[in-house]
PDB file of C-alpha atoms in Angstrom:
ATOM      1  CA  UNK A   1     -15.958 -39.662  13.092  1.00 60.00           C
ATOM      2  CA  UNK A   2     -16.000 -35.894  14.511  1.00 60.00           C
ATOM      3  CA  UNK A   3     -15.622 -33.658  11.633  1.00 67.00           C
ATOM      4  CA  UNK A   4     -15.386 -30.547  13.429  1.00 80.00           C
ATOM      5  CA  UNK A   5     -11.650 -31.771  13.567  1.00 91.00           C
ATOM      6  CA  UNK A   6     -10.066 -32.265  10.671  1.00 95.00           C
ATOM      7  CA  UNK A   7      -6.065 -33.316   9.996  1.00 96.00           C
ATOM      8  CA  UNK A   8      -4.605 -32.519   6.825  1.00 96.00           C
ATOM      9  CA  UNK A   9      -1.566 -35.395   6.088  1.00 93.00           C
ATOM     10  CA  UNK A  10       1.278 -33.532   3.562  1.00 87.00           C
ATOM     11  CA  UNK A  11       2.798 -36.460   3.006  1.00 83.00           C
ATOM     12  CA  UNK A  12       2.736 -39.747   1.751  1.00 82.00           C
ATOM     13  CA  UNK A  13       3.499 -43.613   1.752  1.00 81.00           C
ATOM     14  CA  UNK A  14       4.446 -45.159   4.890  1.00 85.00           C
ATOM     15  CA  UNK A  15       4.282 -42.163   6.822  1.00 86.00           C
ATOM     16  CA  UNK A  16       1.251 -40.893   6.206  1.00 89.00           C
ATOM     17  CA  UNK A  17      -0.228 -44.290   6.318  1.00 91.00           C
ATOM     18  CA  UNK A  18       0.768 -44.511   9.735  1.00 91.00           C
ATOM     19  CA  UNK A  19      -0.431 -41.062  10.676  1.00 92.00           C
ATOM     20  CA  UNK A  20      -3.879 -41.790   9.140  1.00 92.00           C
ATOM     21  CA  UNK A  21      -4.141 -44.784  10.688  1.00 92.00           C
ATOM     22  CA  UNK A  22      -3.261 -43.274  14.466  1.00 93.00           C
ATOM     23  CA  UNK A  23      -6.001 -40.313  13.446  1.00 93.00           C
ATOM     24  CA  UNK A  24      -8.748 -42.700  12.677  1.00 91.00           C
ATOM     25  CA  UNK A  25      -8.150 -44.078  15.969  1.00 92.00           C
ATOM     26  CA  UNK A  26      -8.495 -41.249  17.825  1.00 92.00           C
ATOM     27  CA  UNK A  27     -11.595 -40.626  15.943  1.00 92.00           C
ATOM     28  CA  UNK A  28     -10.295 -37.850  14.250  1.00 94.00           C
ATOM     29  CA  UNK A  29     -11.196 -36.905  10.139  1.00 95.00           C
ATOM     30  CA  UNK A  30      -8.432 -37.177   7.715  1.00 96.00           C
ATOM     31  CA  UNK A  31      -7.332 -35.279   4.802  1.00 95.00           C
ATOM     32  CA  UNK A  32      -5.008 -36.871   2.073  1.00 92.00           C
ATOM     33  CA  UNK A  33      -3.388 -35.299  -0.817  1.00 90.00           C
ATOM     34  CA  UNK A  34      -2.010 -36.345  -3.704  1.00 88.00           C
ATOM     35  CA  UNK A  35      -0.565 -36.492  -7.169  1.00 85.00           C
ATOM     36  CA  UNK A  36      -1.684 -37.608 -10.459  1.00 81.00           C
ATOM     37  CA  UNK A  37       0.825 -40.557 -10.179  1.00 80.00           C
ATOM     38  CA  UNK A  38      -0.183 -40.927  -6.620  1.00 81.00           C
ATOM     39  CA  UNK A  39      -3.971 -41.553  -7.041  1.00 82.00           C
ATOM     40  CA  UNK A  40      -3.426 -45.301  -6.129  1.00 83.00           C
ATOM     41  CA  UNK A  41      -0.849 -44.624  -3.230  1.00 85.00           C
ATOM     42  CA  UNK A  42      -1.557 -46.699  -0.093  1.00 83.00           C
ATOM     43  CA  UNK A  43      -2.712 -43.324   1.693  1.00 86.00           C
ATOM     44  CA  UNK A  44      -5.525 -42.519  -0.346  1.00 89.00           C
ATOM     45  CA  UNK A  45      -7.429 -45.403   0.525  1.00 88.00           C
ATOM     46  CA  UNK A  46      -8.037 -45.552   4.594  1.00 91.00           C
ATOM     47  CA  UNK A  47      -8.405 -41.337   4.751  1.00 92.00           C
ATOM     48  CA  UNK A  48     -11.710 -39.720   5.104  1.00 94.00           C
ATOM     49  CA  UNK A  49     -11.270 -37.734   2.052  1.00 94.00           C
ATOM     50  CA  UNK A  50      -8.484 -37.177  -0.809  1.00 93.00           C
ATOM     51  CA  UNK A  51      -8.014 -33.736  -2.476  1.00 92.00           C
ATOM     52  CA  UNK A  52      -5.636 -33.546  -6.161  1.00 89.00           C
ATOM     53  CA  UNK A  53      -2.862 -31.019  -5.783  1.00 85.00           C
ATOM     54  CA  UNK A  54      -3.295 -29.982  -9.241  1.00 75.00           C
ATOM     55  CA  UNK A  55      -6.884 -28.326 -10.143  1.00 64.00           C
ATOM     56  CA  UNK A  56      -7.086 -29.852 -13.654  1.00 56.00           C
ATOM     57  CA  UNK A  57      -5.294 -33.409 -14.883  1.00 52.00           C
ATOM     58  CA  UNK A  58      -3.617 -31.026 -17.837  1.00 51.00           C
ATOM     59  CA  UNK A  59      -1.414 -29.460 -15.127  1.00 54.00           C
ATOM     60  CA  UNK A  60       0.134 -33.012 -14.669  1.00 51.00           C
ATOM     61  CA  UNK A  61       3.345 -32.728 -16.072  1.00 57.00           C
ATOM     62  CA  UNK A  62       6.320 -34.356 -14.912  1.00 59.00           C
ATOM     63  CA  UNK A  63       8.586 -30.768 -13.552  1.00 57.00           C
ATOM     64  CA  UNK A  64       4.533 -29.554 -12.033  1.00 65.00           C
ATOM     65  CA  UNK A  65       3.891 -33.144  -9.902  1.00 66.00           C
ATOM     66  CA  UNK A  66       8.131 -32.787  -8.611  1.00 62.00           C
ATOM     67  CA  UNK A  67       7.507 -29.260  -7.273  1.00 71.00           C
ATOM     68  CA  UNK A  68       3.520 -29.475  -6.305  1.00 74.00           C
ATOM     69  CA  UNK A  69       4.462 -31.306  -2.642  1.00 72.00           C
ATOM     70  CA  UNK A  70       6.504 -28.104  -2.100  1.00 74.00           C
ATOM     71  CA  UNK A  71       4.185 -25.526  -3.040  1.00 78.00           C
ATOM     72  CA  UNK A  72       3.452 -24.078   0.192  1.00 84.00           C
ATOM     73  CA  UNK A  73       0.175 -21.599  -0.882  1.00 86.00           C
ATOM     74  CA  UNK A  74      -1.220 -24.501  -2.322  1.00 88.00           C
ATOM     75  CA  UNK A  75      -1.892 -26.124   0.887  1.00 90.00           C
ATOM     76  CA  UNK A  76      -2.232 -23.412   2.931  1.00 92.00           C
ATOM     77  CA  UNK A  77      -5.321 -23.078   0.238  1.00 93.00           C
ATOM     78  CA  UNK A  78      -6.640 -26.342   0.233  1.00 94.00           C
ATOM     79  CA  UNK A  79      -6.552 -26.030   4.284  1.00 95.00           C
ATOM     80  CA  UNK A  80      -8.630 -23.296   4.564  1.00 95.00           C
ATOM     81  CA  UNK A  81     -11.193 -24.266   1.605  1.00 95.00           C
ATOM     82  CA  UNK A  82     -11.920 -27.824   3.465  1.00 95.00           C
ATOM     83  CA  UNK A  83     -11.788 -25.823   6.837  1.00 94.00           C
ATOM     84  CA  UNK A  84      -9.000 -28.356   8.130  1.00 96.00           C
ATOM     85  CA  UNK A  85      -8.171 -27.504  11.857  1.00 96.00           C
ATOM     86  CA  UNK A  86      -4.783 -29.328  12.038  1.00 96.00           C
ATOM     87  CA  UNK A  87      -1.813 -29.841   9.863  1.00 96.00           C
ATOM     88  CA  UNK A  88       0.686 -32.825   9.888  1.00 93.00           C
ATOM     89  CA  UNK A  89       3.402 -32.244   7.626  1.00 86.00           C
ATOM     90  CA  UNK A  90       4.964 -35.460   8.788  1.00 78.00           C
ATOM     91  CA  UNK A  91       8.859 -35.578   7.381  1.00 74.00           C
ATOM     92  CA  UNK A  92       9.596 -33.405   4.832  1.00 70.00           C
ATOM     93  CA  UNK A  93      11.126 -30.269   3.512  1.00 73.00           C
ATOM     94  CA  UNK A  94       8.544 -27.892   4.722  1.00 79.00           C
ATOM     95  CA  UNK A  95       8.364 -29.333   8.246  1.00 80.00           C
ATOM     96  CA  UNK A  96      11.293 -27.622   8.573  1.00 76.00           C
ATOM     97  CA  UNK A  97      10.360 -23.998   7.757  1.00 80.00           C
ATOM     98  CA  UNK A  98       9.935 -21.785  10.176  1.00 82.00           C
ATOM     99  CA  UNK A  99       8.089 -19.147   8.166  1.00 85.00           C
ATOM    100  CA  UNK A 100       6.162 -22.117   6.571  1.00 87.00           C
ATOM    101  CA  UNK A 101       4.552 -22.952  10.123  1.00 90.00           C
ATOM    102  CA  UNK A 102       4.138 -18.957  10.656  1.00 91.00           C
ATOM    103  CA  UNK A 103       2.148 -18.670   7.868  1.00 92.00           C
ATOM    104  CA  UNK A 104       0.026 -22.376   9.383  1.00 94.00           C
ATOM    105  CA  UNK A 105      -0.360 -20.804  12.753  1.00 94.00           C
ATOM    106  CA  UNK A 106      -1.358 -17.538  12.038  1.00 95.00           C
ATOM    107  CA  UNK A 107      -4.257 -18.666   9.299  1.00 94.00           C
ATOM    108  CA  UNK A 108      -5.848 -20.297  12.331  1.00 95.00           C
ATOM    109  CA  UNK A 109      -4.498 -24.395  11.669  1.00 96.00           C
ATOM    110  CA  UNK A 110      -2.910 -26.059  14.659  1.00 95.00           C
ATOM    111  CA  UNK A 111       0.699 -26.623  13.349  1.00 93.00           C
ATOM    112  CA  UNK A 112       1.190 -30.155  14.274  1.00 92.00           C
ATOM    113  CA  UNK A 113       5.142 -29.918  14.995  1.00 87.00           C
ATOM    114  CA  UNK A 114       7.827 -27.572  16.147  1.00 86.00           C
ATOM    115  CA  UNK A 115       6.808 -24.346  17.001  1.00 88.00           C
ATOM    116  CA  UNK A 116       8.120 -21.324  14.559  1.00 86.00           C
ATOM    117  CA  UNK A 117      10.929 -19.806  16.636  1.00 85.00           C
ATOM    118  CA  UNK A 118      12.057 -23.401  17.603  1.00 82.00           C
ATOM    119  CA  UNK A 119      12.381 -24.421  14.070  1.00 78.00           C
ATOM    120  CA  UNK A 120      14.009 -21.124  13.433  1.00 76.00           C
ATOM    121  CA  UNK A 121      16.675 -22.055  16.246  1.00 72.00           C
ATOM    122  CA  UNK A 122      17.767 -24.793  14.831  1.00 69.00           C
ATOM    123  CA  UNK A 123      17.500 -23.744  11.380  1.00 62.00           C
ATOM    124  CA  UNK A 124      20.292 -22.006  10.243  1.00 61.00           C
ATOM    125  CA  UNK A 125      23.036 -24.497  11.145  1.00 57.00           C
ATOM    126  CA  UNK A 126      26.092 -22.262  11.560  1.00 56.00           C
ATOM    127  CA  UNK A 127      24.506 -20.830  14.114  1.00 59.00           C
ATOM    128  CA  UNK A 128      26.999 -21.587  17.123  1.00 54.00           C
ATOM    129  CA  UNK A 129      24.677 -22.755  19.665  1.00 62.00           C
ATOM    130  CA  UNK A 130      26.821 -25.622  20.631  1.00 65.00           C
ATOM    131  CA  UNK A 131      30.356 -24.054  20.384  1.00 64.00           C
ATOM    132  CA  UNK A 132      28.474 -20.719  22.902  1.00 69.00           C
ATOM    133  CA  UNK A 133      27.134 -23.986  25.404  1.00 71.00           C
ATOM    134  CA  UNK A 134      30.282 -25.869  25.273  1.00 75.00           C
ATOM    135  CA  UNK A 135      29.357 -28.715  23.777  1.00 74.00           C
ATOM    136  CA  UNK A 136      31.981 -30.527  21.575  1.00 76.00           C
ATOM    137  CA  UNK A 137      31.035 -30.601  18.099  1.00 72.00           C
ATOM    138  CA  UNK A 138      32.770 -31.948  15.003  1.00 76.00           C
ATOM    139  CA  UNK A 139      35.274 -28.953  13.860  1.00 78.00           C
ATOM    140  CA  UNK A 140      34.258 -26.708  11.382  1.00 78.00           C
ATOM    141  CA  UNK A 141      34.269 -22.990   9.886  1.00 78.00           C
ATOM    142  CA  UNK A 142      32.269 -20.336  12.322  1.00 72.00           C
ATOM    143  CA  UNK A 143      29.910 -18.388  10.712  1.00 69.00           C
ATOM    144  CA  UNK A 144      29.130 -18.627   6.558  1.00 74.00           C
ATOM    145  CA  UNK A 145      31.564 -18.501   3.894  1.00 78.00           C
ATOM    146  CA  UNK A 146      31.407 -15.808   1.342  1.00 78.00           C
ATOM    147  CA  UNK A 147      33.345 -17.548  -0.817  1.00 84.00           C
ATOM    148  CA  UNK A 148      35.238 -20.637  -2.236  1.00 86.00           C
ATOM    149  CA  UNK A 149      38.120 -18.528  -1.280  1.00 87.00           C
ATOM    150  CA  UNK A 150      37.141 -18.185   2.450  1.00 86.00           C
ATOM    151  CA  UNK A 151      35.638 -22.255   2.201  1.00 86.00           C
ATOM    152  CA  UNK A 152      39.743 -23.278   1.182  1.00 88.00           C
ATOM    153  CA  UNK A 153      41.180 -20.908   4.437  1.00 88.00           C
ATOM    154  CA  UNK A 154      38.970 -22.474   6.907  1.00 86.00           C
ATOM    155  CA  UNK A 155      39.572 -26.210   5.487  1.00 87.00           C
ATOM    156  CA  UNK A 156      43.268 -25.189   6.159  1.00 87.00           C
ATOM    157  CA  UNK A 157      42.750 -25.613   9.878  1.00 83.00           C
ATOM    158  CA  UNK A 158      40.329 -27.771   9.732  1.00 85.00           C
ATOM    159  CA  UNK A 159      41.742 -31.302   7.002  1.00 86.00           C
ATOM    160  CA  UNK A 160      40.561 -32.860   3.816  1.00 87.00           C
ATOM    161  CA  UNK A 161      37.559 -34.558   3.894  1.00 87.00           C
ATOM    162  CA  UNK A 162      34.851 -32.159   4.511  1.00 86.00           C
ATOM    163  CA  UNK A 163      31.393 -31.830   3.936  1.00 82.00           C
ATOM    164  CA  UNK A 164      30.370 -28.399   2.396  1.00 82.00           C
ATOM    165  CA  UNK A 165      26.554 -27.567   4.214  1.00 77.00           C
ATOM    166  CA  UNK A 166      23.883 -24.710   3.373  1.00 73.00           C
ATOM    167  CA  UNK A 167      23.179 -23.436   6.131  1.00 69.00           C
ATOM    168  CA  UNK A 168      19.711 -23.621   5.632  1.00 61.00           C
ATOM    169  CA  UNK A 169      19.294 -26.450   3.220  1.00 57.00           C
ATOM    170  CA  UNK A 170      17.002 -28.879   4.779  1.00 58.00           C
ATOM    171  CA  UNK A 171      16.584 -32.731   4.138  1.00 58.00           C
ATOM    172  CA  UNK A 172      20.194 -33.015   2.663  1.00 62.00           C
ATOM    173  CA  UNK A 173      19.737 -30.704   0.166  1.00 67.00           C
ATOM    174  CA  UNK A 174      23.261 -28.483  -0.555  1.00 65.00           C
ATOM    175  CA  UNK A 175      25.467 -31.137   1.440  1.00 77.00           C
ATOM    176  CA  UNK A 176      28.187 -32.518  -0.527  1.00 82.00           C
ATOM    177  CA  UNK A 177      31.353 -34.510   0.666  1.00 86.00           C
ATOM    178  CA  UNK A 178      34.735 -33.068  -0.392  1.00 87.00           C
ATOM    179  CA  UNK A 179      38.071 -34.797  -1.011  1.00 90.00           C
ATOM    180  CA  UNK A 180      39.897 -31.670  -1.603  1.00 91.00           C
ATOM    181  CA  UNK A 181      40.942 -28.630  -2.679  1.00 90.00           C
ATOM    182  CA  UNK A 182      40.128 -28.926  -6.657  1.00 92.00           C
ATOM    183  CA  UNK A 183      36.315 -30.653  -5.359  1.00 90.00           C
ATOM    184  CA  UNK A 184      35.790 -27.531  -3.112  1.00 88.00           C
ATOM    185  CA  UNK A 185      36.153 -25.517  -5.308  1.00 88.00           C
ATOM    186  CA  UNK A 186      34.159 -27.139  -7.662  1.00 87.00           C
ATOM    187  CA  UNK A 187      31.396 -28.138  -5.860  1.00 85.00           C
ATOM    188  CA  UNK A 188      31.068 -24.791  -3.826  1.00 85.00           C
ATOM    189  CA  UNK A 189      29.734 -22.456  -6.828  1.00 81.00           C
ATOM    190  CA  UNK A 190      27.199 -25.607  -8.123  1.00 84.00           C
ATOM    191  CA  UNK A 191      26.028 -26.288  -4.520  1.00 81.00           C
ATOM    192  CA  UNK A 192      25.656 -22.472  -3.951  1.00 76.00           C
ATOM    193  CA  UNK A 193      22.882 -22.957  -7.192  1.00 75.00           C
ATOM    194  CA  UNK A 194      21.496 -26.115  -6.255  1.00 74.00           C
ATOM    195  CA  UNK A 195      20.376 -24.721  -2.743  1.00 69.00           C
ATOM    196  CA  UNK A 196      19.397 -21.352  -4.000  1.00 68.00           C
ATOM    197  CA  UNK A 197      17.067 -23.233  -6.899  1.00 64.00           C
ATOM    198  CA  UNK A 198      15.221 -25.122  -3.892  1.00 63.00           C
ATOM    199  CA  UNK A 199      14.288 -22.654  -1.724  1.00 61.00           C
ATOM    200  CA  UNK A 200      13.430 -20.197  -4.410  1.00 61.00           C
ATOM    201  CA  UNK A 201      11.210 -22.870  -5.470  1.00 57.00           C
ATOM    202  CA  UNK A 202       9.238 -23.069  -1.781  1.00 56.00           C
ATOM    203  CA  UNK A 203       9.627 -19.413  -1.741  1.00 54.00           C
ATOM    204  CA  UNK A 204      12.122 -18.642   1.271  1.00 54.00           C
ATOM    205  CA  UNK A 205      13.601 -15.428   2.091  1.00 52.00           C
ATOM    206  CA  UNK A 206      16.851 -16.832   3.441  1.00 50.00           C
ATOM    207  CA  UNK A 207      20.170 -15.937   1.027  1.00 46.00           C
ATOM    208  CA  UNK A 208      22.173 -19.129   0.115  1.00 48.00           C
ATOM    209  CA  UNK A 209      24.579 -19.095   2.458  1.00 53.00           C
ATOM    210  CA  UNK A 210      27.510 -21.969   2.922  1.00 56.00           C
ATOM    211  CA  UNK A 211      29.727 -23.273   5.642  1.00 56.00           C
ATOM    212  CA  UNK A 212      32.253 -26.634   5.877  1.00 64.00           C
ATOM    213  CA  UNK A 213      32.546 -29.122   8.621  1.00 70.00           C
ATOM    214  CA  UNK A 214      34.759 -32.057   9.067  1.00 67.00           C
ATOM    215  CA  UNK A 215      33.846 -35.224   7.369  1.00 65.00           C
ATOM    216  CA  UNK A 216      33.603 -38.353   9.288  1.00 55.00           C
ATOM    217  CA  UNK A 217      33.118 -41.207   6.638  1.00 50.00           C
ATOM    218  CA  UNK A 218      30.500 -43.626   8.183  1.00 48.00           C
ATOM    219  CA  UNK A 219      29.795 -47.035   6.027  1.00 46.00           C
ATOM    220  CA  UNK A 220      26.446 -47.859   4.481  1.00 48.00           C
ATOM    221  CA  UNK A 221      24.712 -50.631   6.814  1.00 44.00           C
ATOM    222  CA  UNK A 222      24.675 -52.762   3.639  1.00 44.00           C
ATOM    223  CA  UNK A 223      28.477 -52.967   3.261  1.00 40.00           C
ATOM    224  CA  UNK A 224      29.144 -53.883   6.783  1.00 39.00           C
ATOM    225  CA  UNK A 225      26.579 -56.492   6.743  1.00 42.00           C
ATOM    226  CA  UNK A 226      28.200 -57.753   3.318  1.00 41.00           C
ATOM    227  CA  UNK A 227      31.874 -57.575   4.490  1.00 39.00           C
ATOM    228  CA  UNK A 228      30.818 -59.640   7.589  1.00 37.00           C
ATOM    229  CA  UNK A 229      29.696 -62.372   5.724  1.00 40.00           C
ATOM    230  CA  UNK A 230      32.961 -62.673   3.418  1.00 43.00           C
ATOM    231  CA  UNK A 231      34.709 -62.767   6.592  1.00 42.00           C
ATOM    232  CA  UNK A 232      32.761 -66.160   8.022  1.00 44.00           C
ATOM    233  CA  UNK A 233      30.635 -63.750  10.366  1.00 42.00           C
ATOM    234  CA  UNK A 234      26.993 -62.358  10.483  1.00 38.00           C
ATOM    235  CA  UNK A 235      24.716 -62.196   7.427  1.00 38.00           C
TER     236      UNK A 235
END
């Protein structure tokens, strides 16, 4: 195994498994974190080498191990101690960070992913890149909302249900489905904290900033699956 390449995997389970695996194939040396709850995970066990996010076991607390996988220095750190030459962040909130994979690139660690400025393209979602190609898209506001007040005039022209977005949430985080008026309200000031919370937590410099799209309800692959089988179909 060539050492003089080494991958660092921020992730784990299945995914990193599989990116470990794939590595180890191409004779390249792997790089796991982890957690203390994690220490028996399936990826510590076929990776070259497994590093603790936490420096001590004392730091182990329950709010420390939810917010360690998003604590950017912290791997940037552990990168550049273990002299890893690559960085697979596989799916996960900061794969989508655009100064995240900045800050990768320029300390010298081939980002394995999106470049920067294509992540930052596609980033910020009311960014009308669609509606300036002419590409249909579901309706929605243009630009951000200020307000709940400017969230209830474009809903006017656009119909109950919608789903209120940040703009730069990532992985779900700030989307919420709204029935109406009295929910869009509601759910506009506590979404407008939730997403602020998160990224202030991964450090990001972008304001919380909202928008609304139309809502187009989709069923859960589960229900369909069950509803055909009380009708005499597939199971």
């Amino acid at each position: 195994m060539d050492k003089g390449t080494k991958l660092l995997i921020k992730n784990r389970g299945k995914i990193a498994v599989c990116i470990i695996c794939t590595a180890r194939e191409l004779g390249i040396w792997t790089i796991a974190i982890y957690m203390p709850s994690d220490a028996l995970s399936l990826h510590i066990s076929p990776t070259d080498k497994a590093i603790p996010l936490l420096q001590s076991a004392a730091e182990g607390s329950a709010e420390l191990e939810s917010k360690a996988y998003l604590a950017g220095q912290r791997i940037i750190s552990i990168c550049l101690n273990n002299k890893v030459t690559m960085l697979h962040l596989g799916y996960e909130f900061l794969s989508e960070i655009a100064e995240f994979a900045l800050i990768i690139v320029n300390s010298g660690i081939t980002w394995l992913g999106p470049c920067s400025d294509l992540i930052q393209k596609i980033e910020l979602k009311h960014e009308a890149w669609a509606v300036d190609a002419d590409i249909p898209i579901v309706p929605g506001s243009f630009g951000v909302l200020a307000s709940a007040v400017n969230a209830l005039e474009a809903v006017k022209h656009i119909g109950y249900p919608v789903i209120l977005k940040a703009t730069a949430g990532g992985r779900g985080i700030g989307m919420v489905v709204c029935d109406d008026k009295e929910m869009l309200e509601e759910e506009f000031f506590a979404t407008h904290i939730l997403v602020a919370i998160y990224r202030a937590i991964i450090n990001l410099n972008h304001s919380t900033v909202l928008y609304v799209c139309s809502s187009c309800f989709i069923p859960d692959p589960t229900s369909l699956l069950l509803g055909s089988a009380d009708h005499g179909g597939s199971a």
